PDB file of C-alpha atoms and ligand atoms in Angstrom:
ATOM      1  CA  MET A 735       0.005  -0.132   0.262  1.00 93.00           C
ATOM      2  CA  ASP A 736       1.165   3.548  -0.554  1.00 96.00           C
ATOM      3  CA  VAL A 737       0.830   6.531   1.451  1.00 97.00           C
ATOM      4  CA  TYR A 738       1.659  10.333   0.164  1.00 97.00           C
ATOM      5  CA  CYS A 739       3.945  12.552   1.901  1.00 98.00           C
ATOM      6  CA  THR A 740       1.878  15.630   3.177  1.00 98.00           C
ATOM      7  CA  THR A 741       4.286  17.870   2.099  1.00 98.00           C
ATOM      8  CA  CYS A 742       5.409  17.258  -1.422  1.00 98.00           C
ATOM      9  CA  SER A 743       3.055  14.347  -2.335  1.00 96.00           C
ATOM     10  CA  GLU A 744       5.921  11.800  -2.608  1.00 97.00           C
ATOM     11  CA  PRO A 745       4.184   8.054  -2.697  1.00 97.00           C
ATOM     12  CA  TRP A 746       5.557   6.057   0.087  1.00 98.00           C
ATOM     13  CA  ASP A 747       5.317   1.992   0.443  1.00 97.00           C
ATOM     14  CA  THR A 748       3.808   1.752   3.789  1.00 96.00           C
ATOM     15  CA  TYR A 749       5.830  -1.555   3.868  1.00 96.00           C
ATOM     16  CA  HIS A 750       9.421   0.480   3.211  1.00 97.00           C
ATOM     17  CA  LEU A 751       7.989   2.990   6.114  1.00 97.00           C
ATOM     18  CA  TRP A 752       7.271   0.053   9.108  1.00 95.00           C
ATOM     19  CA  HIS A 753      10.616  -1.785   8.173  1.00 95.00           C
ATOM     20  CA  ASP A 754      13.260  -0.141   5.865  1.00 96.00           C
ATOM     21  CA  ALA A 755      12.920   3.659   7.223  1.00 97.00           C
ATOM     22  CA  ILE A 756      14.440   2.925   9.982  1.00 98.00           C
ATOM     23  CA  PHE A 757      17.762   1.571   8.253  1.00 97.00           C
ATOM     24  CA  GLU A 758      18.389   4.777   6.712  1.00 96.00           C
ATOM     25  CA  THR A 759      18.877   6.723  10.083  1.00 97.00           C
ATOM     26  CA  GLY A 760      22.078   6.630  12.020  1.00 97.00           C
ATOM     27  CA  LEU A 761      21.115   4.292  14.296  1.00 97.00           C
ATOM     28  CA  SER A 762      23.046   1.025  14.101  1.00 97.00           C
ATOM     29  CA  PRO A 763      21.739  -2.174  12.229  1.00 97.00           C
ATOM     30  CA  GLU A 764      21.043  -3.945  15.730  1.00 97.00           C
ATOM     31  CA  GLU A 765      19.531  -1.068  16.955  1.00 97.00           C
ATOM     32  CA  ALA A 766      17.238  -0.865  14.179  1.00 97.00           C
ATOM     33  CA  GLU A 767      16.197  -4.277  14.208  1.00 97.00           C
ATOM     34  CA  ALA A 768      15.772  -3.956  17.992  1.00 97.00           C
ATOM     35  CA  TRP A 769      13.208  -0.481  16.962  1.00 97.00           C
ATOM     36  CA  GLN A 770      11.004  -2.747  14.956  1.00 94.00           C
ATOM     37  CA  GLN A 771      10.154  -5.014  18.135  1.00 94.00           C
ATOM     38  CA  LEU A 772       9.142  -1.887  19.910  1.00 94.00           C
ATOM     39  CA  PRO A 773       5.665  -1.151  20.995  1.00 89.00           C
ATOM     40  CA  ARG A 774       4.153   1.566  18.457  1.00 83.00           C
ATOM     41  CA  ALA A 775       3.902   4.471  21.255  1.00 82.00           C
ATOM     42  CA  GLU A 776       7.630   3.932  21.404  1.00 93.00           C
ATOM     43  CA  LYS A 777       8.339   3.922  17.803  1.00 95.00           C
ATOM     44  CA  LEU A 778       7.887   7.467  17.607  1.00 96.00           C
ATOM     45  CA  ASN A 779       9.249   8.905  20.989  1.00 96.00           C
ATOM     46  CA  GLU A 780      11.675  11.913  21.132  1.00 97.00           C
ATOM     47  CA  ARG A 781      14.788   9.679  20.350  1.00 97.00           C
ATOM     48  CA  TYR A 782      13.693   8.044  17.418  1.00 98.00           C
ATOM     49  CA  ARG A 783      11.956  11.461  16.173  1.00 98.00           C
ATOM     50  CA  ALA A 784      15.317  13.275  15.922  1.00 98.00           C
ATOM     51  CA  GLU A 785      16.755  10.206  14.614  1.00 98.00           C
ATOM     52  CA  PHE A 786      14.682  10.400  11.663  1.00 98.00           C
ATOM     53  CA  ARG A 787      14.395  14.154  11.193  1.00 97.00           C
ATOM     54  CA  THR A 788      18.213  14.020  10.641  1.00 97.00           C
ATOM     55  CA  VAL A 789      17.687  12.274   7.333  1.00 97.00           C
ATOM     56  CA  GLY A 790      14.134  14.440   6.480  1.00 97.00           C
ATOM     57  CA  TRP A 791      11.583  12.250   7.806  1.00 98.00           C
ATOM     58  CA  GLU A 792       8.790  13.698  10.102  1.00 97.00           C
ATOM     59  CA  PHE A 793       5.813  11.978  10.934  1.00 97.00           C
ATOM     60  CA  GLY A 794       2.538  12.040  13.204  1.00 95.00           C
ATOM     61  CA  GLY A 795       1.297   9.428  15.493  1.00 93.00           C
ATOM     62  CA  SER A 796       2.669   6.410  13.106  1.00 93.00           C
ATOM     63  CA  VAL A 797       5.443   5.918  10.848  1.00 96.00           C
ATOM     64  CA  ILE A 798       2.851   5.667   7.973  1.00 96.00           C
ATOM     65  CA  ASN A 799       1.577   9.358   8.723  1.00 97.00           C
ATOM     66  CA  VAL A 800       4.425  10.870   6.840  1.00 98.00           C
ATOM     67  CA  ILE A 801       4.372  14.898   7.285  1.00 98.00           C
ATOM     68  CA  ARG A 802       7.611  15.312   5.365  1.00 98.00           C
ATOM     69  CA  CYS A 803       9.979  12.821   4.042  1.00 98.00           C
ATOM     70  CA  PRO A 804      13.620  12.824   2.356  1.00 97.00           C
ATOM     71  CA  CYS A 805      11.963  13.937  -1.210  1.00 97.00           C
ATOM     72  CA  CYS A 806      10.798  17.206   0.367  1.00 98.00           C
ATOM     73  CA  PRO A 807      12.299  20.621  -1.195  1.00 97.00           C
ATOM     74  CA  LYS A 808      13.923  21.812   1.582  1.00 91.00           C
ATOM     75  CA  ASP A 809      11.447  25.364   2.444  1.00 94.00           C
ATOM     76  CA  ALA A 810       7.805  23.083   1.160  1.00 95.00           C
ATOM     77  CA  LYS A 811       5.501  23.619   3.741  1.00 96.00           C
ATOM     78  CA  PRO A 812       3.407  21.103   4.425  1.00 97.00           C
ATOM     79  CA  ASN A 813      -0.566  20.852   3.007  1.00 96.00           C
ATOM     80  CA  LEU A 814      -2.478  21.992   6.136  1.00 97.00           C
ATOM     81  CA  GLU A 815      -5.873  20.794   5.330  1.00 97.00           C
ATOM     82  CA  ARG A 816      -4.321  17.161   4.081  1.00 97.00           C
ATOM     83  CA  LEU A 817      -2.145  17.478   7.381  1.00 97.00           C
ATOM     84  CA  ALA A 818      -5.436  18.250   9.429  1.00 98.00           C
ATOM     85  CA  THR A 819      -7.436  15.159   7.639  1.00 97.00           C
ATOM     86  CA  LYS A 820      -4.731  13.014   8.218  1.00 96.00           C
ATOM     87  CA  GLN A 821      -4.355  13.586  12.110  1.00 96.00           C
ATOM     88  CA  ALA A 822      -7.991  13.177  12.303  1.00 96.00           C
ATOM     89  CA  LEU A 823      -8.178   9.697  10.495  1.00 96.00           C
ATOM     90  CA  GLU A 824      -5.357   8.656  13.091  1.00 94.00           C
ATOM     91  CA  GLU A 825      -7.321   9.592  15.960  1.00 93.00           C
ATOM     92  CA  LEU A 826     -10.317   7.357  14.314  1.00 94.00           C
ATOM     93  CA  LEU A 827      -8.023   4.379  13.785  1.00 91.00           C
ATOM     94  CA  GLY A 828      -4.910   4.976  15.854  1.00 71.00           C
ATOM     95  CA  ASP A 829      -4.661   1.270  16.915  1.00 82.00           C
ATOM     96  CA  ASP A 830      -5.091  -0.158  13.688  1.00 91.00           C
ATOM     97  CA  GLU A 831      -2.536   1.039  11.636  1.00 91.00           C
ATOM     98  CA  ASP A 832      -2.918  -1.602   8.919  1.00 93.00           C
ATOM     99  CA  GLY A 833      -6.484   0.239   8.800  1.00 95.00           C
ATOM    100  CA  LEU A 834      -5.066   3.521   8.497  1.00 96.00           C
ATOM    101  CA  ALA A 835      -2.695   2.442   5.882  1.00 95.00           C
ATOM    102  CA  ALA A 836      -5.846   1.086   3.629  1.00 95.00           C
ATOM    103  CA  THR A 837      -7.613   4.617   4.525  1.00 96.00           C
ATOM    104  CA  PHE A 838      -4.811   6.671   3.768  1.00 96.00           C
ATOM    105  CA  GLU A 839      -4.463   4.579   0.449  1.00 94.00           C
ATOM    106  CA  ASP A 840      -8.378   5.129  -0.245  1.00 93.00           C
ATOM    107  CA  TYR A 841      -8.083   8.763  -0.124  1.00 93.00           C
ATOM    108  CA  ARG A 842      -4.858   9.065  -1.645  1.00 94.00           C
ATOM    109  CA  LEU A 843      -2.995  10.755   1.243  1.00 94.00           C
TER     110      LEU A 843
HETATM  111 ZN1   ZN B1711       7.904  14.659   1.015  1.00 76.79          ZN
END
């Protein structure tokens, strides 16, 4: 399933976001492996958000809610309407990340 960057509309495969993007960060492969086993709430704690941010990623409440991505032009701003829609859906489906991914894909978000 594909989801889209809120800022530049680049499509991202959810599998990549769930499993591969973490390996692009400065974490060691062992740390990145361990990250995948973390509960959802801990995957985006401040430490990991900072790691993602240094390589261009910014997420909402889950890694499939892409607010900024490595393809974003430097000064680009997120689309606020899309940002709000994704936040609302995330609140609605937050614990069901597969459902959220499917909904984002349905609405091309
Ligand atoms: Zn982007």
